[in-house]
Short mmCIF file of C-alpha atoms in Angstrom, two decimals:
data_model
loop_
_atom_site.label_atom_id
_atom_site.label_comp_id
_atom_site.label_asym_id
_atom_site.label_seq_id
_atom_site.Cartn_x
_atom_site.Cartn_y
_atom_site.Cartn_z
CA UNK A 1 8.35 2.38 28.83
CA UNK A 2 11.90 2.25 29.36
CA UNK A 3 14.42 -0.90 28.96
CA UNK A 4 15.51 -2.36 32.68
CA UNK A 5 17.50 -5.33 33.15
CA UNK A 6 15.10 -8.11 33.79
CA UNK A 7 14.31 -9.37 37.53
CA UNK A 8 14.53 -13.19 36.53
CA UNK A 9 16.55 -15.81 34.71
CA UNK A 10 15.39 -18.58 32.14
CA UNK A 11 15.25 -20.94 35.22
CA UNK A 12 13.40 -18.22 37.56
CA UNK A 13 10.93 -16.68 35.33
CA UNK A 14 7.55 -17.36 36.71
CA UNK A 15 5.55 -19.19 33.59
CA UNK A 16 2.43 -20.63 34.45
CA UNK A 17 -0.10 -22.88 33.23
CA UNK A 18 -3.34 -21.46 32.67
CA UNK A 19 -6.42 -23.61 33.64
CA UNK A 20 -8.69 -23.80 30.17
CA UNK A 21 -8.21 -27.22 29.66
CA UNK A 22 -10.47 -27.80 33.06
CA UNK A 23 -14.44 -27.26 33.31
CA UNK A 24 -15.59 -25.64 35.91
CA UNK A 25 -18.42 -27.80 36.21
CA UNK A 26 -18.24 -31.28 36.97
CA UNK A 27 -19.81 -34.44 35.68
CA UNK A 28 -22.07 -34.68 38.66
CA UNK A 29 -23.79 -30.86 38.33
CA UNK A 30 -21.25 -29.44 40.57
CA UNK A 31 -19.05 -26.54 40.37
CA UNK A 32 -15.84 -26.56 41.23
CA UNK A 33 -16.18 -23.73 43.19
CA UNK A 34 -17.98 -26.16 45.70
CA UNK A 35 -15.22 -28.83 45.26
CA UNK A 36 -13.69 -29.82 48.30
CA UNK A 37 -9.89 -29.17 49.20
CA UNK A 38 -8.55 -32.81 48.06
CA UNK A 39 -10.88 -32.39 44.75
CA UNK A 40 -8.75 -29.39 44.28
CA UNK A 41 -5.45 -31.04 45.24
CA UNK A 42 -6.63 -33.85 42.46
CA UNK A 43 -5.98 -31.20 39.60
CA UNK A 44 -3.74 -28.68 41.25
CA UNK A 45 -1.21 -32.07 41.53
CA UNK A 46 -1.83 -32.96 37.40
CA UNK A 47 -0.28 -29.30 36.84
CA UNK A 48 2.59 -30.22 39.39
CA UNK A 49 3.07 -33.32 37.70
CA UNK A 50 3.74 -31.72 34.46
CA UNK A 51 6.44 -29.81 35.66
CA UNK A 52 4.73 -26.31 36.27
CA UNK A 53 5.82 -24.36 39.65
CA UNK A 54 3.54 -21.79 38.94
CA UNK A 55 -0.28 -21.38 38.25
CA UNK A 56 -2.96 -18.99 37.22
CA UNK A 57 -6.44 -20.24 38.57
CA UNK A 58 -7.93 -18.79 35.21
CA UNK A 59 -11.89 -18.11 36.28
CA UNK A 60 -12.98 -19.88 33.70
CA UNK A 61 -11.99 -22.48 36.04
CA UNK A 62 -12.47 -21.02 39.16
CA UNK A 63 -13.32 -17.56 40.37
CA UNK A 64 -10.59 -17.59 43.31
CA UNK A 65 -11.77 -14.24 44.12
CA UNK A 66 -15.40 -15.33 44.88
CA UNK A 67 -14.10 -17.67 47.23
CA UNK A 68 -14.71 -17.32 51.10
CA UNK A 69 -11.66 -16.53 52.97
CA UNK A 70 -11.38 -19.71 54.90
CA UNK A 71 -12.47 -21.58 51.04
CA UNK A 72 -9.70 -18.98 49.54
CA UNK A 73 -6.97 -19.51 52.28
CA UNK A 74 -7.46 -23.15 51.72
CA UNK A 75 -7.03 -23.12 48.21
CA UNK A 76 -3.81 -21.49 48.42
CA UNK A 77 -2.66 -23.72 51.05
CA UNK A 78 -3.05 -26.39 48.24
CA UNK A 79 -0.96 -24.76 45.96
CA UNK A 80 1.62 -24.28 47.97
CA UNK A 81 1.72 -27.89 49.01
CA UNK A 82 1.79 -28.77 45.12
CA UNK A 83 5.22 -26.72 45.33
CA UNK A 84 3.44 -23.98 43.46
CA UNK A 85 2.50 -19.99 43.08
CA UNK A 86 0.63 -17.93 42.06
CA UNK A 87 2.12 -15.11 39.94
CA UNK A 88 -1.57 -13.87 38.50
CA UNK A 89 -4.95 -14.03 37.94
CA UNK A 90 -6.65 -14.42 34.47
CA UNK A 91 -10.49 -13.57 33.87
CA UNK A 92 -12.29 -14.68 30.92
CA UNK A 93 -15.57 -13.39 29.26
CA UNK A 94 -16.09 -10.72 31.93
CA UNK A 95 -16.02 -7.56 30.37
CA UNK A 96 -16.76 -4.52 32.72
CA UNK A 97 -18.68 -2.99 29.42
CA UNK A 98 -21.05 -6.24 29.22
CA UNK A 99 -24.93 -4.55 28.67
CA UNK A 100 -26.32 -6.92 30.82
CA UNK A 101 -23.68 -7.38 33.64
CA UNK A 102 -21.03 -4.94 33.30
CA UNK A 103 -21.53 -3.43 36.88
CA UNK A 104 -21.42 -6.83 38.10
CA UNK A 105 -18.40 -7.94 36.65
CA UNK A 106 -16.60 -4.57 37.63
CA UNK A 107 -17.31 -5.20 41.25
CA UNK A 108 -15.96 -8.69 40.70
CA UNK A 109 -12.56 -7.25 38.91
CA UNK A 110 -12.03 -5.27 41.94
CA UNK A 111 -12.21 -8.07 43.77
CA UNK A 112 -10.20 -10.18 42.00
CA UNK A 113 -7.28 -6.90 42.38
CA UNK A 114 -7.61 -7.38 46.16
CA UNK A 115 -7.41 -11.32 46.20
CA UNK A 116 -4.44 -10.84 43.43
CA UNK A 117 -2.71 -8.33 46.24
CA UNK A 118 -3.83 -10.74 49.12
CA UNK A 119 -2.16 -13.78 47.98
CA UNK A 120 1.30 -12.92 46.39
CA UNK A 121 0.39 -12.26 43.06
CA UNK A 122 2.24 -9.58 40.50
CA UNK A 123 -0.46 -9.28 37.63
CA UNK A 124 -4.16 -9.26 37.26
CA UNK A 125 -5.54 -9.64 33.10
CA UNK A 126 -8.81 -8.51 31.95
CA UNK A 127 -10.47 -8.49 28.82
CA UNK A 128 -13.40 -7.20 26.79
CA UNK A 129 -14.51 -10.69 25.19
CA UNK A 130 -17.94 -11.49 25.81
CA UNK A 131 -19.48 -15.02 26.24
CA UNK A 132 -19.70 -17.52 23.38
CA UNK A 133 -22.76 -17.84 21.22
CA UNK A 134 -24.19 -21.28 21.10
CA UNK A 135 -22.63 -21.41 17.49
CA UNK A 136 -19.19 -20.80 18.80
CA UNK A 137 -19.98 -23.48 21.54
CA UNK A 138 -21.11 -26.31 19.16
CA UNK A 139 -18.20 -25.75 16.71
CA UNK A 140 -14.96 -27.75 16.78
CA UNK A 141 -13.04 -24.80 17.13
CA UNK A 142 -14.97 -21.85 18.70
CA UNK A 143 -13.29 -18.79 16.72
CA UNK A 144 -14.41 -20.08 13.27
CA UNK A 145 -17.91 -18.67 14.42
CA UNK A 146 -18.50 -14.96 14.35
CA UNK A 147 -18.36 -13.69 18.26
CA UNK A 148 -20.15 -10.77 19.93
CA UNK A 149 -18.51 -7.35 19.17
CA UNK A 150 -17.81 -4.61 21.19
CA UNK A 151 -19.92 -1.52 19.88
CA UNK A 152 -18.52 1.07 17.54
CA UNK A 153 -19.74 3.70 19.70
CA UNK A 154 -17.15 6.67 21.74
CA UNK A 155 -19.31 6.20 24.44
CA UNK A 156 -19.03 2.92 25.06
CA UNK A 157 -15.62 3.24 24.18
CA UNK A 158 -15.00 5.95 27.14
CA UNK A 159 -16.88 4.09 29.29
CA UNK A 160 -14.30 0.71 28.84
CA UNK A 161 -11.26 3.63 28.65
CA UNK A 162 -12.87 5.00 32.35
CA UNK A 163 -13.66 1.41 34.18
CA UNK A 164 -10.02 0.23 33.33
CA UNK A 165 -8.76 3.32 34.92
CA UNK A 166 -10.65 2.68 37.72
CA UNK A 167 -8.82 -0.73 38.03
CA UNK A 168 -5.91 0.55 37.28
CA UNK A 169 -5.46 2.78 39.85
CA UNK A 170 -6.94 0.08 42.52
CA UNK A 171 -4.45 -2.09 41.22
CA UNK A 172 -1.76 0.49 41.37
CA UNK A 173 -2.84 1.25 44.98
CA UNK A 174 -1.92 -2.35 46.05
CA UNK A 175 0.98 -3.05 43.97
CA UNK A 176 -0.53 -4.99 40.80
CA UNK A 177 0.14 -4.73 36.99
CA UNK A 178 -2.94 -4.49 35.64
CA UNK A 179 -2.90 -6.44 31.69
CA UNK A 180 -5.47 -6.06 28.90
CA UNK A 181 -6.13 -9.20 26.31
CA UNK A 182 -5.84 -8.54 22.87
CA UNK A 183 -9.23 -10.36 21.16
CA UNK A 184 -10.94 -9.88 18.17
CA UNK A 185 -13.22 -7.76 17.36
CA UNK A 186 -12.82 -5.94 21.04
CA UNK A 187 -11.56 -2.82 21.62
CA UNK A 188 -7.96 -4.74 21.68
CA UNK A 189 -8.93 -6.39 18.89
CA UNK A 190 -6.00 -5.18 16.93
CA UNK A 191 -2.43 -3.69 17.59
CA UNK A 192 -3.34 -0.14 16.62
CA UNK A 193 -6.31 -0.35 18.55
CA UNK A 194 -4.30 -1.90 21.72
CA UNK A 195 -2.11 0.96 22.16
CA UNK A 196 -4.62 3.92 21.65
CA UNK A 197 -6.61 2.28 24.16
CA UNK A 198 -3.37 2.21 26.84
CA UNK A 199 -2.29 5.23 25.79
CA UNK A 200 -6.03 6.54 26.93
CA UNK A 201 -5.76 5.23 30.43
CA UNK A 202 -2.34 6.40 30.51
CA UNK A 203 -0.84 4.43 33.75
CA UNK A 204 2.01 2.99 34.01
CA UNK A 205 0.53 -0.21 35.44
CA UNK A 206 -1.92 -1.01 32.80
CA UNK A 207 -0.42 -2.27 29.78
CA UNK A 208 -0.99 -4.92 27.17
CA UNK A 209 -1.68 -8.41 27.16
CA UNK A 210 0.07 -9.59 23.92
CA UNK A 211 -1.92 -12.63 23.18
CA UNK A 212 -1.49 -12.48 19.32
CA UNK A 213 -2.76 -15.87 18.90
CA UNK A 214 -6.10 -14.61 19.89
CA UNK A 215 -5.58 -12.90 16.51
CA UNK A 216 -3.95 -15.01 14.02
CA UNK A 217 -5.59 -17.88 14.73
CA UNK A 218 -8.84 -16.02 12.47
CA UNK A 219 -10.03 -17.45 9.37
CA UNK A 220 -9.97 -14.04 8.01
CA UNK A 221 -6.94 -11.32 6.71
CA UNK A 222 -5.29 -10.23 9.89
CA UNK A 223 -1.88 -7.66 10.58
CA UNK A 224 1.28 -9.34 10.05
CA UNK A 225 2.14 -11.24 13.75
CA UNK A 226 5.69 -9.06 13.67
CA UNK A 227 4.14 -5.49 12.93
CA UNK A 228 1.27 -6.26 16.04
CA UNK A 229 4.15 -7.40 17.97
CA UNK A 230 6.39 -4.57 16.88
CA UNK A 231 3.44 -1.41 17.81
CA UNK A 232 2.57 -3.58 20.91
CA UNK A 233 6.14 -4.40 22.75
CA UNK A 234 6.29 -0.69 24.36
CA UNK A 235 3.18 -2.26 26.35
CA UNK A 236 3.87 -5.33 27.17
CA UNK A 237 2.66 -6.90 31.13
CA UNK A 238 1.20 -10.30 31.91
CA UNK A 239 1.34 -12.09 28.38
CA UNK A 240 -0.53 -15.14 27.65
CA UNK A 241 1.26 -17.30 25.01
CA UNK A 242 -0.09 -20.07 22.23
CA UNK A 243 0.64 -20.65 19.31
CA UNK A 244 -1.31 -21.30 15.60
CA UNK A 245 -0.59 -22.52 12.06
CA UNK A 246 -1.72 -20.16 9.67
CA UNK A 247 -2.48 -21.05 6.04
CA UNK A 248 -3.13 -18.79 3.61
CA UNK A 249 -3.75 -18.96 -0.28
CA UNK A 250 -5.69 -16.00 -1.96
CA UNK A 251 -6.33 -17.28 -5.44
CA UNK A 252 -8.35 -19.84 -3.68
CA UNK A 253 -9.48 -17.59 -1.09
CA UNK A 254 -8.06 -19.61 1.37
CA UNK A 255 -7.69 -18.79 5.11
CA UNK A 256 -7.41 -21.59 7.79
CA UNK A 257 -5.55 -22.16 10.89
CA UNK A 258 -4.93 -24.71 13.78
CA UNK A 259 -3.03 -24.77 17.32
CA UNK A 260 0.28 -25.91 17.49
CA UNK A 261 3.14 -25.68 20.00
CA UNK A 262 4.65 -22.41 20.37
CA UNK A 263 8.35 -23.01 19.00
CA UNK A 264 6.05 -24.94 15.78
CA UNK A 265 3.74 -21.77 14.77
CA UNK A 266 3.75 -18.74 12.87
CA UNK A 267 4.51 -16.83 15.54
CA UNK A 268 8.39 -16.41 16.15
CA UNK A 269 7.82 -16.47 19.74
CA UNK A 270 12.13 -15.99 20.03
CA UNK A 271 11.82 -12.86 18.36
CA UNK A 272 8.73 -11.33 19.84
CA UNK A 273 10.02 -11.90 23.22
CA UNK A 274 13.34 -10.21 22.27
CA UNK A 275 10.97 -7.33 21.36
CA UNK A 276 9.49 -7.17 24.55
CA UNK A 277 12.31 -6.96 26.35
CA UNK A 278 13.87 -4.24 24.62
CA UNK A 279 11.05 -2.33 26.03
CA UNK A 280 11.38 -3.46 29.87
CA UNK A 281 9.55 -6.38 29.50
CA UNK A 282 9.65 -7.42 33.22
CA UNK A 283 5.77 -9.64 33.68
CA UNK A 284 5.22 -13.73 34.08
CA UNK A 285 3.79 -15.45 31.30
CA UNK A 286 1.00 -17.85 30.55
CA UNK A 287 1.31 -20.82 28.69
CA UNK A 288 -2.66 -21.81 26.87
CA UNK A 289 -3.02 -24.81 24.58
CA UNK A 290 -6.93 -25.67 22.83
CA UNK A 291 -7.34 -29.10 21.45
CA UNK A 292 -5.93 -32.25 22.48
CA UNK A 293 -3.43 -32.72 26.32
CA UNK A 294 -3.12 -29.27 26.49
CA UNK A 295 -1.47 -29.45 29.69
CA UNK A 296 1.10 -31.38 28.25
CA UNK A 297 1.68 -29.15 24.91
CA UNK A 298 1.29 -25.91 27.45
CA UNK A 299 4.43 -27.99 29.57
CA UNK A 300 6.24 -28.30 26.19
CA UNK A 301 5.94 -24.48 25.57
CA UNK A 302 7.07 -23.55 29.37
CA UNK A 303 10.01 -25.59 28.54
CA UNK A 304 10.56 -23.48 24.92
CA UNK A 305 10.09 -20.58 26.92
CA UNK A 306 13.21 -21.59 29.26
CA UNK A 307 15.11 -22.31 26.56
CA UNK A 308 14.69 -18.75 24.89
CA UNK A 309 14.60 -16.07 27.66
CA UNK A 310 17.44 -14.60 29.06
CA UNK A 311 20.46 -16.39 30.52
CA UNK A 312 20.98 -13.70 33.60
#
């Protein structure tokens, strides 16, 4: 990838906040894919209130592209009355290499390529994380548990490298960046790992999602944040953005870590984006927050964000 002067400005970069902090089903046994249009307008207007002018509708929350047209038309009519956008689509814990519904949820990514095309958005991100256990449920915070793993297995491993090609060129096909979540113990599960699995696909619209928190947040040794950062920038598309504290101490054996705002982690968010955009770094980003308002410490971030990206 090749440096290029950036298409936005601090003030016009599209960062959005990401929808984790919102079930997707409701008190009364409903989904909120059956909510009706002012439910929606109910949340969509607490992320408007907080300042953000852009939105992903993360499918944790709800699967926009399972929507009916009329249902999906609607739902974007609410945005837009919020004074908001859509610059991508997130999807969470459907991996296309899932042994019980990875044809399923590869039918369902394609889908979510053509609703991304059909309603203005740039980026589409995709990951290999499976469900949580009910370990990983019941614990305070969900990645001191021990998650599924992707198999050590080259089959398996060409099969993931084939179905994201087959995205990708969908994606390319209708004009959508097509961005892969670094998780643990996936096949993006670390930076080296990342790249050699990009580097397989080998489009230009498929590159990394640089979620290093994912990562450093791990209560066990991980690559220095700069180094990932460092082999990763070259790849760089829709990157979600959060932020950790990360103690160590290894005379006590000692590894723990909590979330923080992004300008108050261990990741220098002001130099990793710097990195990035030596490289062309030219995608929105999303701002995630676990624990506590994290609407409100995902609006604080946007606002970091704004404060640290380019001038012009």
């Amino acid at each position: 990838m090749t440096s290029s002067a950036p298409k936005w400005t601090r003030e016009t970069w599209p960062i959005a906040a990401a929808m984790i902090q919102y079930p997707n089903m409701l008190p009364d046994g409903r989904s909120v894919q059956d909510q009706n249009v002012e439910e929606w307008a109910k949340t969509i207007g607490e992320v408007a209130d907080a300042g953000f002018t852009e939105l992903d509708p993360t499918d944790s929350w709800l699967r926009v592209a399972d929507l009916s047209a009329d249902r999906r038309r609607a739902f974007c009519e609410v945005v837009k009355d919020a004074g908001m956008t859509i610059p991508a689509i997130s999807t969470s814990r459907r991996s296309v290499i899932d042994d019980k519904h990875g044809d399923e949820y590869l039918a369902y990514s394609h889908r979510v390529i053509e609703t991304a095309a059909e309603i203005g958005a740039q980026s589409v991100s995709f990951g290999f994380f499976e469900p949580l256990t009910d370990k990983q449920k019941s614990a305070l915070w969900f990645w001191t548990e021990q998650g599924a793993k992707n198999p050590d297995d080259p089959a398996t491993w060409n099969k993931a490298v084939a179905r994201i090609a087959e995205l990708g060129r969908h994606a390319a096909e209708v004009g959508i960046e097509v961005s892969l979540e670094m998780y643990e113990d996936t096949y993006l599960g670390t930076a080296d790992s990342s790249v050699r699995f990009v580097e397989e696909v080998g489009l230009a619209n498929v590159g990394i999602n640089a979620d290093l928190g994912n990562l450093i947040r791990l209560h066990r040794p991980v690559e220095h944040w700069l180094q990932m950062m460092t082999k990763v920038a070259p790849f760089a598309k829709y990157w979600h953005v959060k932020n950790y504290m990360r103690i160590e101490d290894e005379h006590a054996g000692l590894i723990a870590s909590y979330p923080v705002p992004l300008e108050s982690g261990l990741i220098n968010y002001r130099t990793a984006i710097k990195l990035a955009l030596e490289h062309g770094f030219n995608s929105p980003f999303l701002c995630e927050h676990y624990g506590g308002d994290g609407l409100s410490v995902s609006a604080t971030n946007r606002d970091y964000l704004r404060r640290i990206l380019p001038r012009t």
